[in-house]
């Protein structure tokens, strides 16, 4: 993430570079975009998530706003940029023959990601509030404490609610007129959740998962990172892989989240060391000679590994 306009000071902005190479597709990521009242501000994930509405909706119902555990605004902006760059390449190759400036910002991304909250407010006047893990319009749809952990369950329709009650030996809830539809379950949220919470506390997480095996409703345990890494489903899909690192030896890294039908995608190289590929990029892509590369290295412009 860069400050808007900063690269122009070095002649590395889109206008300068595209003048020399018109097919260039140039992507910039800033905190708030290149124009507007906040364009000169530095961009950080937590600031964008605060100003873009995410933190106001995240946290316990009667507590303070909290940030998400990982930098989701940063990550989502990268995903938006990835798709936008591919679209710009297709537009260049199929339509104009020229590149363009693809502009992304953390703030734009965060506002865009608040899709259902913004839509509810714009069209219904409803201002979302913090509800912990609960859902504003579906009950139950949240986490519950067990005797030794937590599980998350969701009953998005009547069939799933009946299945949940049966598996928890609470059939009487599904026969109670107060809970016969989701609208009524939302209306009588407090009483229903109190009964469910009491029942979940009587069971361990493993007992809950055993009862829910094959269920129609979605469910799952809340897992820490160690449990995620060692989860058999994680291992089955190659989400953790091993590679050789030039200084650290054999290391484990995260595998790709997307699978392709035409080829197997694996991690072939460890994260590079600083300067590991500088010489190759300068030589193979910019066609610089060894003497020029040595001069840049000696001047401290680039760092290379010999």
mmCIF file of C-alpha atoms in Angstrom:
data_model
loop_
_atom_site.group_PDB
_atom_site.id
_atom_site.type_symbol
_atom_site.label_atom_id
_atom_site.label_comp_id
_atom_site.label_asym_id
_atom_site.label_seq_id
_atom_site.Cartn_x
_atom_site.Cartn_y
_atom_site.Cartn_z
ATOM 1 C CA UNK A 1 0.000 0.000 0.000
ATOM 2 C CA UNK A 2 1.435 3.377 -1.017
ATOM 3 C CA UNK A 3 0.505 6.996 -0.373
ATOM 4 C CA UNK A 4 -1.423 8.456 -3.281
ATOM 5 C CA UNK A 5 0.916 10.392 -5.584
ATOM 6 C CA UNK A 6 4.123 9.254 -3.880
ATOM 7 C CA UNK A 7 5.445 7.212 -6.817
ATOM 8 C CA UNK A 8 5.117 10.205 -9.129
ATOM 9 C CA UNK A 9 8.002 11.793 -7.232
ATOM 10 C CA UNK A 10 10.216 9.016 -8.600
ATOM 11 C CA UNK A 11 8.755 8.903 -12.095
ATOM 12 C CA UNK A 12 7.115 5.558 -11.334
ATOM 13 C CA UNK A 13 3.479 6.633 -11.627
ATOM 14 C CA UNK A 14 1.186 5.322 -14.357
ATOM 15 C CA UNK A 15 1.376 8.440 -16.528
ATOM 16 C CA UNK A 16 5.169 8.355 -16.651
ATOM 17 C CA UNK A 17 5.507 4.631 -17.260
ATOM 18 C CA UNK A 18 2.628 4.231 -19.734
ATOM 19 C CA UNK A 19 4.075 7.006 -21.873
ATOM 20 C CA UNK A 20 7.101 4.776 -22.373
ATOM 21 C CA UNK A 21 5.111 1.546 -22.647
ATOM 22 C CA UNK A 22 1.440 2.058 -23.671
ATOM 23 C CA UNK A 23 0.407 -1.635 -23.220
ATOM 24 C CA UNK A 24 1.246 -1.381 -19.500
ATOM 25 C CA UNK A 25 -1.434 -2.538 -17.064
ATOM 26 C CA UNK A 26 -0.576 -0.699 -13.855
ATOM 27 C CA UNK A 27 -2.224 -1.472 -10.514
ATOM 28 C CA UNK A 28 -1.950 0.833 -7.518
ATOM 29 C CA UNK A 29 -3.223 0.117 -4.007
ATOM 30 C CA UNK A 30 -3.629 3.019 -1.592
ATOM 31 C CA UNK A 31 -5.495 3.577 1.625
ATOM 32 C CA UNK A 32 -8.240 5.835 0.274
ATOM 33 C CA UNK A 33 -7.730 6.316 -3.467
ATOM 34 C CA UNK A 34 -5.982 9.047 -5.442
ATOM 35 C CA UNK A 35 -8.671 11.703 -4.983
ATOM 36 C CA UNK A 36 -11.165 12.726 -2.325
ATOM 37 C CA UNK A 37 -10.927 14.208 1.176
ATOM 38 C CA UNK A 38 -8.883 11.312 2.619
ATOM 39 C CA UNK A 39 -6.562 10.625 -0.324
ATOM 40 C CA UNK A 40 -3.486 11.990 1.450
ATOM 41 C CA UNK A 41 -3.901 9.702 4.461
ATOM 42 C CA UNK A 42 -1.804 6.604 5.035
ATOM 43 C CA UNK A 43 -3.645 3.316 4.595
ATOM 44 C CA UNK A 44 -3.696 0.521 7.136
ATOM 45 C CA UNK A 45 -6.036 -2.423 7.395
ATOM 46 C CA UNK A 46 -7.374 -1.567 10.847
ATOM 47 C CA UNK A 47 -8.121 2.046 9.837
ATOM 48 C CA UNK A 48 -10.021 0.992 6.730
ATOM 49 C CA UNK A 49 -11.968 -1.630 8.678
ATOM 50 C CA UNK A 50 -12.848 1.016 11.270
ATOM 51 C CA UNK A 51 -13.914 3.709 8.826
ATOM 52 C CA UNK A 52 -15.518 1.264 6.391
ATOM 53 C CA UNK A 53 -18.017 -0.147 8.904
ATOM 54 C CA UNK A 54 -16.568 -3.568 9.699
ATOM 55 C CA UNK A 55 -15.428 -2.867 13.254
ATOM 56 C CA UNK A 56 -18.748 -1.259 14.185
ATOM 57 C CA UNK A 57 -20.434 -4.565 13.410
ATOM 58 C CA UNK A 58 -17.807 -6.830 14.960
ATOM 59 C CA UNK A 59 -17.704 -7.702 18.653
ATOM 60 C CA UNK A 60 -20.021 -8.604 21.538
ATOM 61 C CA UNK A 61 -23.499 -7.122 21.572
ATOM 62 C CA UNK A 62 -22.918 -4.945 24.625
ATOM 63 C CA UNK A 63 -19.175 -4.488 24.208
ATOM 64 C CA UNK A 64 -16.761 -2.322 22.278
ATOM 65 C CA UNK A 65 -16.064 -2.667 18.547
ATOM 66 C CA UNK A 66 -13.188 -5.045 17.823
ATOM 67 C CA UNK A 67 -10.998 -5.741 14.819
ATOM 68 C CA UNK A 68 -11.068 -9.026 12.944
ATOM 69 C CA UNK A 69 -8.301 -11.462 13.922
ATOM 70 C CA UNK A 70 -6.476 -11.236 10.584
ATOM 71 C CA UNK A 71 -6.080 -8.368 8.103
ATOM 72 C CA UNK A 72 -9.135 -9.218 6.030
ATOM 73 C CA UNK A 73 -9.343 -5.761 4.413
ATOM 74 C CA UNK A 74 -5.772 -6.092 3.165
ATOM 75 C CA UNK A 75 -6.435 -9.605 1.885
ATOM 76 C CA UNK A 76 -9.720 -8.683 0.186
ATOM 77 C CA UNK A 77 -8.072 -5.706 -1.515
ATOM 78 C CA UNK A 78 -5.433 -8.032 -2.927
ATOM 79 C CA UNK A 79 -8.133 -10.338 -4.265
ATOM 80 C CA UNK A 80 -9.993 -7.410 -5.843
ATOM 81 C CA UNK A 81 -6.722 -6.238 -7.413
ATOM 82 C CA UNK A 82 -6.004 -9.715 -8.764
ATOM 83 C CA UNK A 83 -9.353 -9.937 -10.554
ATOM 84 C CA UNK A 84 -9.168 -6.340 -11.786
ATOM 85 C CA UNK A 85 -5.693 -6.847 -13.266
ATOM 86 C CA UNK A 86 -6.880 -9.921 -15.165
ATOM 87 C CA UNK A 87 -9.890 -7.959 -16.481
ATOM 88 C CA UNK A 88 -7.619 -5.116 -17.606
ATOM 89 C CA UNK A 89 -5.343 -7.585 -19.410
ATOM 90 C CA UNK A 90 -8.325 -9.059 -21.266
ATOM 91 C CA UNK A 91 -9.549 -5.564 -22.128
ATOM 92 C CA UNK A 92 -6.121 -4.688 -23.532
ATOM 93 C CA UNK A 93 -5.696 -7.929 -25.461
ATOM 94 C CA UNK A 94 -9.256 -8.213 -26.796
ATOM 95 C CA UNK A 95 -10.444 -4.596 -27.156
ATOM 96 C CA UNK A 96 -7.982 -1.689 -27.194
ATOM 97 C CA UNK A 97 -4.429 -3.000 -27.382
ATOM 98 C CA UNK A 98 -3.549 -0.477 -24.680
ATOM 99 C CA UNK A 99 -3.108 -0.863 -20.955
ATOM 100 C CA UNK A 100 -4.745 1.150 -18.215
ATOM 101 C CA UNK A 101 -4.451 2.199 -14.582
ATOM 102 C CA UNK A 102 -6.255 -0.139 -12.178
ATOM 103 C CA UNK A 103 -6.858 1.717 -8.931
ATOM 104 C CA UNK A 104 -7.685 -0.126 -5.703
ATOM 105 C CA UNK A 105 -7.903 1.105 -2.145
ATOM 106 C CA UNK A 106 -8.445 -0.421 1.270
ATOM 107 C CA UNK A 107 -11.381 1.902 1.961
ATOM 108 C CA UNK A 108 -13.139 1.119 -1.330
ATOM 109 C CA UNK A 109 -12.740 -2.582 -0.655
ATOM 110 C CA UNK A 110 -14.084 -2.412 2.880
ATOM 111 C CA UNK A 111 -17.178 -0.436 1.897
ATOM 112 C CA UNK A 112 -17.786 -2.875 -0.954
ATOM 113 C CA UNK A 113 -17.458 -5.864 1.389
ATOM 114 C CA UNK A 114 -20.194 -4.481 3.652
ATOM 115 C CA UNK A 115 -22.650 -5.436 0.925
ATOM 116 C CA UNK A 116 -25.587 -6.805 2.922
ATOM 117 C CA UNK A 117 -25.247 -4.213 5.705
ATOM 118 C CA UNK A 118 -25.159 -1.310 3.254
ATOM 119 C CA UNK A 119 -28.059 -2.757 1.260
ATOM 120 C CA UNK A 120 -30.196 -3.161 4.388
ATOM 121 C CA UNK A 121 -29.518 0.418 5.407
ATOM 122 C CA UNK A 122 -30.029 1.981 1.964
ATOM 123 C CA UNK A 123 -33.251 0.160 1.190
ATOM 124 C CA UNK A 124 -34.745 -0.566 4.588
ATOM 125 C CA UNK A 125 -33.237 2.010 6.894
ATOM 126 C CA UNK A 126 -31.937 -0.744 9.179
ATOM 127 C CA UNK A 127 -28.667 0.113 10.920
ATOM 128 C CA UNK A 128 -26.783 -3.105 11.738
ATOM 129 C CA UNK A 129 -25.588 -3.635 15.287
ATOM 130 C CA UNK A 130 -22.983 -5.815 16.936
ATOM 131 C CA UNK A 131 -24.300 -9.249 17.842
ATOM 132 C CA UNK A 132 -21.219 -11.322 18.607
ATOM 133 C CA UNK A 133 -21.462 -14.460 16.480
ATOM 134 C CA UNK A 134 -25.260 -14.220 16.118
ATOM 135 C CA UNK A 135 -27.198 -13.274 12.988
ATOM 136 C CA UNK A 136 -29.690 -10.435 12.796
ATOM 137 C CA UNK A 137 -32.323 -12.309 10.787
ATOM 138 C CA UNK A 138 -31.661 -16.042 11.334
ATOM 139 C CA UNK A 139 -32.091 -17.846 14.678
ATOM 140 C CA UNK A 140 -30.258 -19.938 15.676
ATOM 141 C CA UNK A 141 -27.180 -19.050 13.653
ATOM 142 C CA UNK A 142 -24.227 -18.573 16.010
ATOM 143 C CA UNK A 143 -21.706 -20.172 18.334
ATOM 144 C CA UNK A 144 -22.585 -21.982 21.548
ATOM 145 C CA UNK A 145 -20.345 -22.877 24.464
ATOM 146 C CA UNK A 146 -19.958 -26.590 25.116
ATOM 147 C CA UNK A 147 -18.520 -28.165 28.249
ATOM 148 C CA UNK A 148 -15.010 -27.914 26.773
ATOM 149 C CA UNK A 149 -15.122 -25.534 23.810
ATOM 150 C CA UNK A 150 -17.465 -24.015 21.264
ATOM 151 C CA UNK A 151 -19.499 -25.102 18.254
ATOM 152 C CA UNK A 152 -21.275 -23.062 15.603
ATOM 153 C CA UNK A 153 -24.629 -24.133 14.193
ATOM 154 C CA UNK A 154 -27.072 -22.559 11.790
ATOM 155 C CA UNK A 155 -30.725 -23.324 11.169
ATOM 156 C CA UNK A 156 -31.509 -21.418 7.998
ATOM 157 C CA UNK A 157 -34.924 -22.985 7.485
ATOM 158 C CA UNK A 158 -37.584 -24.925 9.375
ATOM 159 C CA UNK A 159 -36.303 -28.313 8.260
ATOM 160 C CA UNK A 160 -32.864 -27.574 9.652
ATOM 161 C CA UNK A 161 -34.327 -26.284 12.909
ATOM 162 C CA UNK A 162 -36.344 -29.476 13.388
ATOM 163 C CA UNK A 163 -33.234 -31.551 12.673
ATOM 164 C CA UNK A 164 -31.189 -29.548 15.193
ATOM 165 C CA UNK A 165 -33.811 -29.963 17.910
ATOM 166 C CA UNK A 166 -34.102 -33.692 17.273
ATOM 167 C CA UNK A 167 -30.369 -34.246 17.489
ATOM 168 C CA UNK A 168 -30.168 -32.289 20.730
ATOM 169 C CA UNK A 169 -33.134 -34.210 22.200
ATOM 170 C CA UNK A 170 -35.127 -30.991 22.305
ATOM 171 C CA UNK A 171 -37.991 -32.002 20.027
ATOM 172 C CA UNK A 172 -40.404 -29.953 22.104
ATOM 173 C CA UNK A 173 -38.799 -26.770 20.797
ATOM 174 C CA UNK A 174 -39.653 -27.622 17.194
ATOM 175 C CA UNK A 175 -43.262 -28.258 18.296
ATOM 176 C CA UNK A 176 -43.520 -24.933 20.134
ATOM 177 C CA UNK A 177 -45.615 -22.419 18.170
ATOM 178 C CA UNK A 178 -43.283 -19.622 19.251
ATOM 179 C CA UNK A 179 -40.508 -21.201 17.183
ATOM 180 C CA UNK A 180 -42.500 -22.588 14.255
ATOM 181 C CA UNK A 181 -41.008 -20.151 11.717
ATOM 182 C CA UNK A 182 -37.766 -18.234 11.474
ATOM 183 C CA UNK A 183 -39.627 -14.933 11.842
ATOM 184 C CA UNK A 184 -41.032 -16.159 15.143
ATOM 185 C CA UNK A 185 -37.669 -17.549 16.212
ATOM 186 C CA UNK A 186 -36.126 -14.127 15.654
ATOM 187 C CA UNK A 187 -38.967 -12.545 17.650
ATOM 188 C CA UNK A 188 -38.495 -14.982 20.555
ATOM 189 C CA UNK A 189 -34.711 -15.152 20.200
ATOM 190 C CA UNK A 190 -33.825 -14.785 23.899
ATOM 191 C CA UNK A 191 -35.925 -17.644 25.211
ATOM 192 C CA UNK A 192 -34.887 -20.050 22.453
ATOM 193 C CA UNK A 193 -31.199 -19.286 22.771
ATOM 194 C CA UNK A 194 -31.311 -19.683 26.540
ATOM 195 C CA UNK A 195 -32.678 -23.225 26.187
ATOM 196 C CA UNK A 196 -30.214 -24.151 23.455
ATOM 197 C CA UNK A 197 -27.279 -22.693 25.394
ATOM 198 C CA UNK A 198 -28.169 -24.745 28.461
ATOM 199 C CA UNK A 199 -28.300 -27.925 26.400
ATOM 200 C CA UNK A 200 -24.985 -27.311 24.641
ATOM 201 C CA UNK A 201 -23.241 -26.824 27.987
ATOM 202 C CA UNK A 202 -24.278 -30.358 28.916
ATOM 203 C CA UNK A 203 -22.294 -31.757 25.979
ATOM 204 C CA UNK A 204 -18.645 -31.784 25.003
ATOM 205 C CA UNK A 205 -17.612 -30.493 21.594
ATOM 206 C CA UNK A 206 -16.898 -34.055 20.443
ATOM 207 C CA UNK A 207 -20.341 -35.200 21.602
ATOM 208 C CA UNK A 208 -21.974 -32.367 19.659
ATOM 209 C CA UNK A 209 -20.079 -33.238 16.495
ATOM 210 C CA UNK A 210 -21.020 -36.886 16.898
ATOM 211 C CA UNK A 211 -24.688 -35.993 17.264
ATOM 212 C CA UNK A 212 -24.569 -33.685 14.243
ATOM 213 C CA UNK A 213 -22.826 -36.100 11.853
ATOM 214 C CA UNK A 214 -24.951 -36.298 8.699
ATOM 215 C CA UNK A 215 -27.181 -33.398 9.763
ATOM 216 C CA UNK A 216 -29.036 -31.206 7.297
ATOM 217 C CA UNK A 217 -27.992 -28.002 9.071
ATOM 218 C CA UNK A 218 -24.477 -26.523 8.868
ATOM 219 C CA UNK A 219 -22.276 -26.967 11.918
ATOM 220 C CA UNK A 220 -18.660 -27.017 13.006
ATOM 221 C CA UNK A 221 -16.337 -26.493 15.956
ATOM 222 C CA UNK A 222 -14.445 -23.286 16.639
ATOM 223 C CA UNK A 223 -10.833 -24.336 16.098
ATOM 224 C CA UNK A 224 -7.557 -22.657 16.968
ATOM 225 C CA UNK A 225 -4.675 -22.558 14.485
ATOM 226 C CA UNK A 226 -3.112 -25.780 15.765
ATOM 227 C CA UNK A 227 -6.412 -27.600 15.301
ATOM 228 C CA UNK A 228 -6.869 -26.103 11.825
ATOM 229 C CA UNK A 229 -3.397 -27.163 10.672
ATOM 230 C CA UNK A 230 -3.886 -30.701 11.972
ATOM 231 C CA UNK A 231 -7.470 -31.058 10.764
ATOM 232 C CA UNK A 232 -7.784 -34.091 8.442
ATOM 233 C CA UNK A 233 -9.738 -32.019 5.919
ATOM 234 C CA UNK A 234 -6.909 -29.475 5.799
ATOM 235 C CA UNK A 235 -4.408 -32.234 5.114
ATOM 236 C CA UNK A 236 -6.622 -34.007 2.581
ATOM 237 C CA UNK A 237 -6.769 -30.906 0.363
ATOM 238 C CA UNK A 238 -3.074 -30.069 0.596
ATOM 239 C CA UNK A 239 -3.645 -26.794 2.402
ATOM 240 C CA UNK A 240 -0.385 -27.397 4.262
ATOM 241 C CA UNK A 241 2.636 -28.367 2.149
ATOM 242 C CA UNK A 242 6.391 -28.800 2.649
ATOM 243 C CA UNK A 243 9.188 -27.147 0.665
ATOM 244 C CA UNK A 244 12.959 -26.832 0.966
ATOM 245 C CA UNK A 245 14.216 -23.421 2.130
ATOM 246 C CA UNK A 246 17.781 -22.338 1.307
ATOM 247 C CA UNK A 247 18.602 -21.352 4.910
ATOM 248 C CA UNK A 248 15.866 -22.850 7.127
ATOM 249 C CA UNK A 249 15.811 -26.353 5.662
ATOM 250 C CA UNK A 250 12.516 -28.171 5.236
ATOM 251 C CA UNK A 251 9.603 -25.888 6.141
ATOM 252 C CA UNK A 252 5.823 -26.102 6.068
ATOM 253 C CA UNK A 253 3.790 -23.468 4.238
ATOM 254 C CA UNK A 254 0.171 -22.911 3.287
ATOM 255 C CA UNK A 255 -0.932 -24.506 0.032
ATOM 256 C CA UNK A 256 -3.166 -22.906 -2.612
ATOM 257 C CA UNK A 257 -6.848 -22.431 -1.818
ATOM 258 C CA UNK A 258 -7.983 -23.005 -5.427
ATOM 259 C CA UNK A 259 -7.811 -26.240 -7.382
ATOM 260 C CA UNK A 260 -7.699 -26.597 -11.177
ATOM 261 C CA UNK A 261 -9.035 -29.509 -13.164
ATOM 262 C CA UNK A 262 -6.336 -29.357 -15.853
ATOM 263 C CA UNK A 263 -3.254 -29.508 -13.629
ATOM 264 C CA UNK A 264 -2.159 -30.135 -10.074
ATOM 265 C CA UNK A 265 -1.092 -26.999 -8.254
ATOM 266 C CA UNK A 266 1.655 -27.413 -5.671
ATOM 267 C CA UNK A 267 4.089 -25.100 -3.905
ATOM 268 C CA UNK A 268 7.385 -25.592 -5.739
ATOM 269 C CA UNK A 269 9.539 -22.912 -4.131
ATOM 270 C CA UNK A 270 10.011 -21.523 -0.641
ATOM 271 C CA UNK A 271 9.497 -17.794 0.006
ATOM 272 C CA UNK A 272 12.529 -16.066 -1.587
ATOM 273 C CA UNK A 273 15.316 -14.451 0.365
ATOM 274 C CA UNK A 274 15.820 -10.706 0.037
ATOM 275 C CA UNK A 275 17.451 -10.096 -3.334
ATOM 276 C CA UNK A 276 17.379 -13.752 -4.338
ATOM 277 C CA UNK A 277 15.904 -13.050 -7.769
ATOM 278 C CA UNK A 278 17.047 -9.453 -8.335
ATOM 279 C CA UNK A 279 19.818 -10.308 -10.769
ATOM 280 C CA UNK A 280 17.625 -12.684 -12.761
ATOM 281 C CA UNK A 281 14.857 -10.081 -13.092
ATOM 282 C CA UNK A 282 17.267 -7.361 -14.172
ATOM 283 C CA UNK A 283 19.060 -9.640 -16.609
ATOM 284 C CA UNK A 284 16.186 -11.651 -18.076
ATOM 285 C CA UNK A 285 13.354 -9.096 -18.018
ATOM 286 C CA UNK A 286 15.157 -5.758 -18.328
ATOM 287 C CA UNK A 287 18.052 -7.131 -20.399
ATOM 288 C CA UNK A 288 20.694 -5.483 -18.232
ATOM 289 C CA UNK A 289 24.302 -6.614 -18.398
ATOM 290 C CA UNK A 290 26.306 -7.985 -15.501
ATOM 291 C CA UNK A 291 28.336 -4.784 -15.144
ATOM 292 C CA UNK A 292 25.198 -2.635 -14.854
ATOM 293 C CA UNK A 293 23.762 -5.013 -12.272
ATOM 294 C CA UNK A 294 26.986 -4.840 -10.266
ATOM 295 C CA UNK A 295 26.884 -1.034 -10.390
ATOM 296 C CA UNK A 296 23.308 -0.971 -9.079
ATOM 297 C CA UNK A 297 24.223 -3.407 -6.332
ATOM 298 C CA UNK A 298 27.334 -1.441 -5.322
ATOM 299 C CA UNK A 299 25.300 1.772 -5.178
ATOM 300 C CA UNK A 300 22.757 0.117 -2.890
ATOM 301 C CA UNK A 301 19.922 0.575 -5.415
ATOM 302 C CA UNK A 302 19.174 -3.145 -5.388
ATOM 303 C CA UNK A 303 20.272 -6.074 -3.278
ATOM 304 C CA UNK A 304 21.339 -9.275 -4.975
ATOM 305 C CA UNK A 305 22.475 -12.681 -3.824
ATOM 306 C CA UNK A 306 25.548 -13.946 -5.666
#
